[in-house]
Coordinates of C-alpha atoms in Angstrom, one line a residue:
Chain A
M1 CA 0.0 0.0 0.0
L2 CA 1.3 3.5 -0.8
D3 CA 1.4 6.5 1.5
K4 CA 0.8 10.0 0.2
N5 CA 4.4 10.3 -0.9
G6 CA 4.2 7.0 -2.7
I7 CA 1.1 8.1 -4.7
A8 CA 3.0 11.3 -5.6
K9 CA 6.1 9.3 -6.6
R10 CA 4.0 7.1 -8.9
I11 CA 2.3 10.1 -10.5
A12 CA 5.6 11.8 -11.1
R13 CA 6.4 9.0 -13.6
E14 CA 3.5 10.3 -15.8
V15 CA 5.2 13.7 -16.1
K16 CA 7.0 14.1 -19.4
D17 CA 9.8 16.4 -20.4
G18 CA 8.6 19.8 -21.6
M19 CA 5.1 19.6 -20.1
Y20 CA 3.3 22.5 -18.6
V21 CA 1.7 21.1 -15.4
N22 CA -0.8 22.3 -12.9
L23 CA -0.6 20.7 -9.5
G24 CA -3.5 21.0 -7.1
I25 CA -3.4 21.3 -3.3
G26 CA -2.5 18.2 -1.2
I27 CA -0.9 15.1 -2.6
P28 CA -0.6 16.7 -6.1
T29 CA 1.8 19.4 -4.6
L30 CA 4.1 16.6 -3.5
V31 CA 4.5 15.4 -7.1
A32 CA 6.9 18.2 -7.7
N33 CA 9.4 16.6 -5.2
Y34 CA 9.6 13.4 -7.3
I35 CA 9.9 14.6 -10.9
P36 CA 13.0 12.6 -12.2
Q37 CA 16.2 14.3 -13.0
G38 CA 16.5 15.3 -16.6
I39 CA 12.7 15.9 -16.9
N40 CA 12.1 19.6 -17.1
V41 CA 8.5 20.8 -16.6
E42 CA 7.0 24.2 -16.1
L43 CA 4.7 24.4 -13.1
Q44 CA 1.6 26.5 -13.5
S45 CA -0.1 28.1 -10.5
E46 CA -3.5 29.4 -11.3
N47 CA -3.1 32.6 -9.4
G48 CA -0.8 33.6 -12.2
I49 CA 2.6 31.8 -12.4
L50 CA 4.4 29.7 -15.0
G51 CA 7.8 28.5 -13.9
M52 CA 7.0 28.2 -10.2
G53 CA 10.0 27.3 -8.1
P54 CA 10.4 25.7 -4.6
F55 CA 9.6 27.4 -1.3
P56 CA 11.9 30.4 -0.5
F57 CA 14.8 30.1 1.9
E58 CA 14.0 31.3 5.4
G59 CA 14.0 35.1 5.5
E60 CA 13.5 35.4 1.7
E61 CA 9.7 35.1 1.7
D62 CA 7.9 37.7 -0.4
A63 CA 4.3 38.5 0.5
D64 CA 3.6 39.3 -3.1
L65 CA 4.7 35.9 -4.4
I66 CA 2.5 33.0 -3.5
N67 CA 1.0 30.0 -5.1
A68 CA -2.6 29.0 -5.5
G69 CA -2.4 27.4 -2.0
K70 CA -1.4 30.8 -0.6
Q71 CA 2.0 29.5 0.2
T72 CA 5.1 31.6 -0.3
V73 CA 7.1 30.3 -3.3
T74 CA 9.9 31.4 -5.7
L75 CA 10.2 31.8 -9.4
L76 CA 12.6 29.9 -11.6
P77 CA 14.6 31.5 -14.4
G78 CA 12.3 32.0 -17.3
A79 CA 9.2 32.3 -15.1
V80 CA 6.4 34.6 -16.0
I81 CA 3.6 36.3 -14.0
F82 CA 0.2 37.0 -15.5
D83 CA -3.3 37.8 -14.3
S84 CA -6.1 35.4 -13.3
A85 CA -8.1 35.9 -16.5
M86 CA -5.1 34.9 -18.6
S87 CA -4.3 32.0 -16.2
F88 CA -7.7 30.5 -16.8
G89 CA -7.5 31.4 -20.5
M90 CA -4.5 29.2 -20.9
I91 CA -6.2 26.4 -18.9
R92 CA -9.4 26.7 -21.0
A93 CA -7.5 26.8 -24.2
Q94 CA -5.8 23.5 -23.2
K95 CA -2.3 24.9 -23.3
V96 CA -1.6 23.3 -19.9
D97 CA -0.6 19.7 -20.7
L98 CA -1.3 17.9 -17.5
T99 CA -3.5 18.6 -14.4
I100 CA -3.0 16.7 -11.2
L101 CA -5.7 17.1 -8.5
G102 CA -7.2 15.5 -5.5
A103 CA -10.7 14.1 -5.2
M104 CA -13.2 13.0 -2.6
E105 CA -15.0 10.8 -5.0
V106 CA -14.6 9.6 -8.6
S107 CA -17.2 7.7 -10.6
E108 CA -16.8 5.0 -13.2
N109 CA -17.9 7.4 -15.9
G110 CA -15.2 9.9 -15.0
D111 CA -17.2 12.3 -12.9
I112 CA -15.4 13.9 -10.0
A113 CA -16.5 15.5 -6.7
N114 CA -13.9 17.4 -4.7
W115 CA -15.3 20.7 -3.5
K116 CA -18.2 20.4 -1.1
I117 CA -19.7 18.3 1.6
P118 CA -23.2 19.7 2.1
G119 CA -23.8 21.2 5.5
K120 CA -20.3 20.2 6.6
M121 CA -17.5 21.6 4.4
V122 CA -18.3 24.4 2.1
K123 CA -15.0 26.0 1.1
G124 CA -15.7 26.5 -2.6
M125 CA -14.4 25.1 -5.8
G126 CA -11.6 27.5 -6.4
G127 CA -10.2 26.7 -9.9
A128 CA -11.1 23.0 -9.8
M129 CA -14.2 23.3 -12.0
D130 CA -12.4 25.3 -14.6
L131 CA -9.5 22.8 -14.6
V132 CA -11.6 19.7 -14.9
A133 CA -13.9 21.1 -17.5
S134 CA -11.0 22.0 -19.9
A135 CA -7.9 20.0 -19.2
K136 CA -7.2 17.3 -21.8
N137 CA -5.1 15.2 -19.4
I138 CA -6.2 14.9 -15.7
I139 CA -4.7 12.5 -13.2
V140 CA -6.5 12.2 -9.9
A141 CA -4.5 11.5 -6.8
M142 CA -6.6 10.2 -4.0
Q143 CA -7.2 7.8 -1.1
Q144 CA -9.3 5.0 -2.5
V145 CA -10.9 4.2 0.9
N146 CA -12.1 6.7 3.4
K147 CA -11.6 6.5 7.1
A148 CA -14.9 4.6 7.5
G149 CA -13.6 2.0 5.1
Q150 CA -15.9 3.0 2.3
S151 CA -14.7 3.0 -1.3
K152 CA -14.4 6.4 -3.1
L153 CA -14.3 4.9 -6.6
L154 CA -18.0 4.7 -7.1
P155 CA -20.7 3.8 -9.7
K156 CA -21.9 7.4 -9.2
C157 CA -20.7 10.2 -7.1
D158 CA -22.8 11.0 -4.0
L159 CA -21.3 14.4 -3.3
P160 CA -21.9 17.6 -5.4
L161 CA -20.0 17.3 -8.7
T162 CA -17.0 19.3 -9.7
G163 CA -17.1 18.1 -13.3
I164 CA -18.5 15.3 -15.5
H165 CA -16.9 12.8 -17.8
C166 CA -13.5 14.4 -17.4
I167 CA -11.2 12.0 -15.4
K168 CA -9.2 9.5 -17.3
K169 CA -6.7 8.3 -14.8
V170 CA -6.7 7.7 -11.0
V171 CA -3.8 6.8 -8.8
T172 CA -4.6 5.7 -5.2
E173 CA -2.8 4.0 -2.3
L174 CA -3.9 0.6 -3.9
G175 CA -3.5 1.0 -7.6
V176 CA -3.5 2.8 -10.9
Y177 CA -6.7 2.9 -13.0
D178 CA -7.7 4.2 -16.4
I179 CA -11.3 5.2 -16.7
L180 CA -12.6 3.8 -20.0
P181 CA -14.7 6.0 -22.3
Q182 CA -17.5 3.4 -22.1
G183 CA -17.2 3.5 -18.3
G184 CA -15.4 1.5 -15.7
F185 CA -12.1 1.5 -13.7
K186 CA -9.6 -0.5 -15.7
L187 CA -6.9 -1.7 -13.2
L188 CA -3.5 -1.2 -14.7
E189 CA -1.1 -1.7 -11.7
R190 CA -1.3 -2.8 -8.1
A191 CA 0.5 -0.9 -5.4
P192 CA 3.4 -2.9 -3.8
G193 CA 2.1 -5.7 -1.6
V194 CA -1.6 -5.2 -2.6
S195 CA -3.6 -8.0 -4.1
V196 CA -6.2 -7.9 -6.7
E197 CA -8.7 -9.2 -4.1
Q198 CA -7.9 -6.2 -1.9
I199 CA -8.5 -3.9 -4.8
K200 CA -11.8 -5.6 -5.7
A201 CA -13.0 -5.1 -2.1
A202 CA -12.0 -1.4 -2.2
T203 CA -13.7 -0.6 -5.5
A204 CA -17.5 0.1 -5.4
G205 CA -17.7 1.1 -9.1
K206 CA -17.3 -1.2 -12.0
L207 CA -13.8 -2.7 -11.9
I208 CA -12.2 -4.1 -15.1
I209 CA -9.4 -6.6 -14.7
E210 CA -7.8 -8.1 -17.8
G211 CA -5.0 -10.7 -17.4
D212 CA -2.2 -10.4 -14.9
I213 CA -2.0 -7.1 -13.2
P214 CA 1.6 -6.1 -12.6
E215 CA 2.8 -4.6 -9.3
M216 CA 3.9 -1.0 -9.9
V217 CA 7.5 0.0 -10.1
I218 CA 8.3 3.2 -8.2
Chain B
M1 CA -6.9 66.8 -17.4
I2 CA -9.3 65.5 -14.8
N3 CA -7.6 65.1 -11.4
K4 CA -7.8 61.5 -10.4
V5 CA -5.6 61.8 -7.3
V6 CA -7.4 61.7 -4.0
K7 CA -5.9 62.2 -0.6
N8 CA -6.6 58.9 1.0
A9 CA -8.9 55.8 1.2
D10 CA -11.6 57.8 3.1
E11 CA -11.9 60.2 0.3
A12 CA -11.7 57.5 -2.4
I13 CA -14.6 55.6 -1.0
K14 CA -16.7 58.5 0.3
D15 CA -19.6 57.9 -2.1
I16 CA -19.9 54.2 -1.6
Q17 CA -23.4 53.7 -0.3
D18 CA -25.3 50.9 1.5
N19 CA -26.3 47.9 -0.7
M20 CA -23.8 48.6 -3.5
T21 CA -21.9 45.9 -5.4
L22 CA -18.1 46.1 -5.1
L23 CA -15.4 44.1 -6.9
L24 CA -12.3 43.7 -4.7
G25 CA -8.9 42.6 -6.1
G26 CA -6.6 40.1 -4.5
F27 CA -5.9 36.4 -4.1
G28 CA -6.0 35.3 -0.5
L29 CA -4.4 38.2 1.3
C30 CA -2.0 38.9 -1.6
G31 CA -2.7 42.1 -3.5
I32 CA -5.7 43.2 -1.5
P33 CA -6.7 46.9 -1.2
E34 CA -5.9 47.1 2.6
N35 CA -6.4 50.8 2.9
C36 CA -9.9 50.8 1.3
I37 CA -11.1 47.8 3.3
S38 CA -10.1 49.6 6.5
A39 CA -11.9 52.8 5.3
L40 CA -15.0 50.8 4.5
V41 CA -15.0 49.4 8.0
K42 CA -14.6 52.9 9.4
K43 CA -17.4 54.3 7.2
G44 CA -19.7 51.5 8.3
V45 CA -21.6 51.1 5.0
K46 CA -23.9 48.0 5.2
G47 CA -25.6 45.5 2.9
L48 CA -22.6 45.3 0.6
T49 CA -22.3 42.7 -2.2
C50 CA -18.6 41.9 -2.4
V51 CA -17.1 40.1 -5.4
S52 CA -13.7 38.8 -4.5
N53 CA -11.9 35.5 -5.1
N54 CA -11.6 34.9 -1.3
A55 CA -13.1 36.3 1.8
G56 CA -9.9 37.1 3.7
V57 CA -9.1 35.5 7.1
D58 CA -11.0 36.1 10.4
D59 CA -9.1 39.3 11.3
F60 CA -7.7 40.6 8.1
G61 CA -8.7 41.4 4.5
L62 CA -12.4 41.1 3.8
G63 CA -12.7 39.2 7.1
L64 CA -12.8 42.7 8.7
L65 CA -16.0 43.6 6.8
L66 CA -17.5 40.3 7.7
Q67 CA -16.8 40.7 11.4
T68 CA -18.7 44.0 11.4
R69 CA -21.6 42.4 9.4
Q70 CA -21.3 44.9 6.6
V71 CA -21.5 42.3 3.9
K72 CA -24.9 41.0 2.8
K73 CA -23.6 38.8 0.0
M74 CA -20.2 37.4 -1.0
I75 CA -19.5 36.1 -4.5
S76 CA -16.2 34.1 -4.3
S77 CA -14.5 31.0 -5.6
Y78 CA -12.9 29.8 -2.4
V79 CA -13.6 30.8 1.2
G80 CA -11.9 28.1 3.2
E81 CA -9.6 30.3 5.2
N82 CA -12.2 32.1 7.2
D83 CA -14.1 30.5 10.2
E84 CA -16.4 33.5 10.8
F85 CA -17.4 33.4 7.1
E86 CA -18.2 29.7 7.3
R87 CA -20.2 30.3 10.5
Q88 CA -22.2 33.2 8.9
M89 CA -22.8 31.2 5.8
L90 CA -24.0 28.0 7.5
S91 CA -26.3 30.0 9.8
G92 CA -27.8 31.8 6.9
E93 CA -26.7 35.3 8.0
L94 CA -24.6 35.7 4.9
E95 CA -25.7 35.0 1.4
V96 CA -23.0 33.3 -0.6
E97 CA -22.5 32.5 -4.2
L98 CA -19.6 30.2 -4.9
I99 CA -18.5 30.3 -8.5
P100 CA -15.5 28.8 -10.4
Q101 CA -12.4 30.9 -10.2
G102 CA -11.9 31.2 -14.0
T103 CA -15.6 32.2 -14.3
L104 CA -15.1 34.9 -11.8
A105 CA -12.0 36.3 -13.6
T106 CA -13.6 36.1 -17.0
R107 CA -16.9 37.7 -15.9
C108 CA -14.8 40.7 -14.8
L109 CA -12.8 40.6 -18.1
A110 CA -16.1 40.6 -20.1
A111 CA -17.3 43.7 -18.3
G112 CA -14.0 45.5 -19.0
Y113 CA -14.1 44.4 -22.6
G114 CA -17.7 45.6 -23.1
M115 CA -19.2 42.1 -23.6
P116 CA -22.4 41.2 -21.7
A117 CA -21.7 37.5 -21.4
I118 CA -19.3 34.7 -21.9
F119 CA -19.5 30.9 -22.5
T120 CA -17.4 28.6 -20.4
P121 CA -17.3 24.8 -19.8
A122 CA -16.6 25.3 -16.1
G123 CA -19.5 24.0 -14.0
V124 CA -21.4 22.1 -16.8
G125 CA -23.3 19.2 -15.2
T126 CA -22.8 20.6 -11.6
E127 CA -24.9 22.7 -9.3
V128 CA -23.2 25.8 -10.7
A129 CA -25.2 25.2 -14.0
I130 CA -28.6 25.3 -12.3
G131 CA -30.8 27.9 -14.0
K132 CA -28.2 28.8 -16.6
E133 CA -28.4 28.7 -20.3
V134 CA -26.4 25.8 -21.8
R135 CA -25.2 26.0 -25.4
K136 CA -23.4 23.4 -27.5
F137 CA -20.4 24.7 -29.5
K138 CA -18.0 22.9 -31.8
F139 CA -14.7 24.5 -30.9
N140 CA -11.2 23.2 -31.4
G141 CA -12.6 20.2 -33.2
V142 CA -14.7 19.1 -30.2
E143 CA -18.4 19.5 -29.5
K144 CA -19.3 20.2 -25.9
D145 CA -21.6 22.1 -23.6
Y146 CA -20.9 25.6 -22.4
L147 CA -22.6 27.7 -19.7
M148 CA -23.5 31.3 -20.4
E149 CA -22.3 33.5 -17.6
Y150 CA -23.0 37.2 -17.4
A151 CA -20.4 40.0 -17.1
F152 CA -20.4 41.6 -13.6
D153 CA -22.3 44.8 -13.2
A154 CA -20.6 46.5 -10.3
D155 CA -20.8 50.0 -8.8
F156 CA -17.2 50.1 -7.8
A157 CA -14.0 48.2 -8.3
I158 CA -11.3 48.6 -5.7
V159 CA -7.9 47.4 -6.6
K160 CA -4.3 47.4 -5.3
A161 CA -1.3 48.0 -7.5
W162 CA 2.4 48.4 -6.9
K163 CA 3.0 51.6 -8.8
G164 CA 0.6 54.1 -10.3
D165 CA 0.8 57.5 -11.9
T166 CA -1.4 60.5 -11.5
A167 CA -3.2 59.5 -14.8
G168 CA -4.3 56.2 -13.2
N169 CA -1.9 54.0 -15.1
L170 CA -1.1 50.9 -13.0
I171 CA 1.7 48.4 -12.6
Y172 CA 1.3 45.4 -10.4
R173 CA 4.0 43.4 -8.7
S174 CA 4.5 39.6 -8.9
T175 CA 1.4 37.5 -8.0
A176 CA -0.2 40.5 -6.3
R177 CA -1.4 41.1 -9.8
N178 CA -4.0 38.2 -9.8
F179 CA -7.6 39.6 -10.1
N180 CA -6.6 43.3 -9.9
P181 CA -6.2 44.1 -13.6
M182 CA -9.6 42.6 -14.8
M183 CA -11.4 44.0 -11.8
A184 CA -9.9 47.5 -12.5
M185 CA -11.4 47.2 -16.0
A186 CA -14.8 46.2 -14.7
G187 CA -15.9 48.9 -12.3
K188 CA -18.3 51.7 -13.2
I189 CA -15.9 53.6 -10.9
T190 CA -12.5 52.1 -10.2
I191 CA -10.5 53.1 -7.2
A192 CA -6.8 52.1 -7.2
E193 CA -4.6 52.2 -4.1
V194 CA -0.9 52.0 -4.8
E195 CA 2.3 51.7 -2.9
E196 CA 4.1 54.3 -5.0
L197 CA 2.4 57.2 -6.8
V198 CA 4.5 58.9 -9.4
P199 CA 3.9 61.9 -11.8
V200 CA 2.7 61.2 -15.3
G201 CA 5.6 60.3 -17.6
E202 CA 7.6 58.3 -15.1
L203 CA 6.1 54.9 -15.9
D204 CA 7.4 53.2 -19.1
P205 CA 4.3 52.9 -21.3
D206 CA 5.4 49.4 -22.4
Q207 CA 5.3 48.2 -18.8
I208 CA 1.9 49.5 -17.8
H209 CA -0.6 46.7 -17.0
T210 CA -3.8 48.7 -16.6
P211 CA -4.3 51.8 -18.7
G212 CA -5.5 54.8 -16.7
I213 CA -8.6 55.1 -18.8
Y214 CA -10.1 52.4 -16.6
V215 CA -9.2 54.1 -13.3
Q216 CA -11.1 57.1 -11.9
R217 CA -9.5 57.5 -8.5
I218 CA -6.0 56.8 -7.3
F219 CA -4.1 57.4 -4.1
K220 CA -1.0 56.4 -2.3
G221 CA -1.8 53.8 0.3
E222 CA -0.1 53.7 3.7
N223 CA 1.1 51.2 6.3
Y224 CA 0.7 48.0 4.2
E225 CA 0.8 45.0 6.4
K226 CA 1.0 42.5 3.5
R227 CA 0.2 39.6 5.8
I228 CA 1.4 36.2 4.6
E229 CA -1.2 33.5 4.9
Q230 CA 1.0 30.4 4.6
R231 CA 4.6 31.1 5.3
T232 CA 6.4 28.2 3.7
V233 CA 10.2 28.1 3.6
R234 CA 13.1 25.7 3.2
K235 CA 16.3 25.6 5.1
K236 CA 19.5 27.0 3.7

């Protein structure tokens, strides 16, 4: 079974040289730590950065320079700053190659819910609805099973939706899945030490298993 | 030439009345018009509709206007940093419209570009789409649904810039730019507070982000706190 860093590490392998990548808050942010040497990507932050760098050294924080999670960050050489309208313009126009974001629920037809638990958590969707509606390549990083032991890979999302028919790949603590155009989670890889039986038990939506499922290499 | 320079925030906001709609620049606490927010608290105008990406934190930014119950309605994309906000929203004291961040930005842009509406795929199939016109467009080789969203119609826009000149031309600094340029374009009256106010001619025309034609009032702000919401650092 993978921990959060393991999920991030596995997703980092999907990042290709030269991509423009938007990383959501939570596990997706960790992906930046595991991008292999020699792979150069430009990180987009939807508050208006391309070419976002690591956190600043202590004492060098700049209140005017933050990422979409409101954390102080730095800029890499070649970075550019733009306004929020242009930021979502490049997202809508599909110039951003890869979007990695977290989810509370994903359904077998590619719907995603990640912004609201009615009556309980109402923080807002931020840029998530814009990202999922437009991105051509979205990977969801999430825990497959919640604290109560219930699967979050579902036939249909229970929570209010963020977007419909938009998710094509999911990486969880248990495995890697493609969501097929006709519906269903196709199991591609098992996390280290996880059996197909465990995955079956943790998947409420339609699970498709063809042949031997390899254990993932991290 | 019309004099756009006002003395301070109190003078800049003096004709903002109860129940008006305001666009307020900033992302989190970054690039927010601190001086004007304080002046609004002092003036005590009530029943405001505030359009801003976030709602500040409990004791800073727009949170100050929420504490004093001067806000009737917030239109934002993300409000997770403010407990008082969440309390007022869940108890029904505060009306809240949560909208996608790109939709918020583009509805400002549309106003500043003189266009009444836009079409965006954000929110299709979600509760954001309820009651909205949906149109199918074939665009970039793909046919899909888009929501029609209206340009904002706001009485005032209040923005923060780094430098400005007496003609109202503005330059922003780093990610404090965020929503400020498109909000500056979208107000019937736009107020800009700046860290540095210079005479006309001192800014390089090629470097100006917001042309002064969009700005009606400008003043040099004071005592910027520029609070950092999430101070994240690495060790040397």
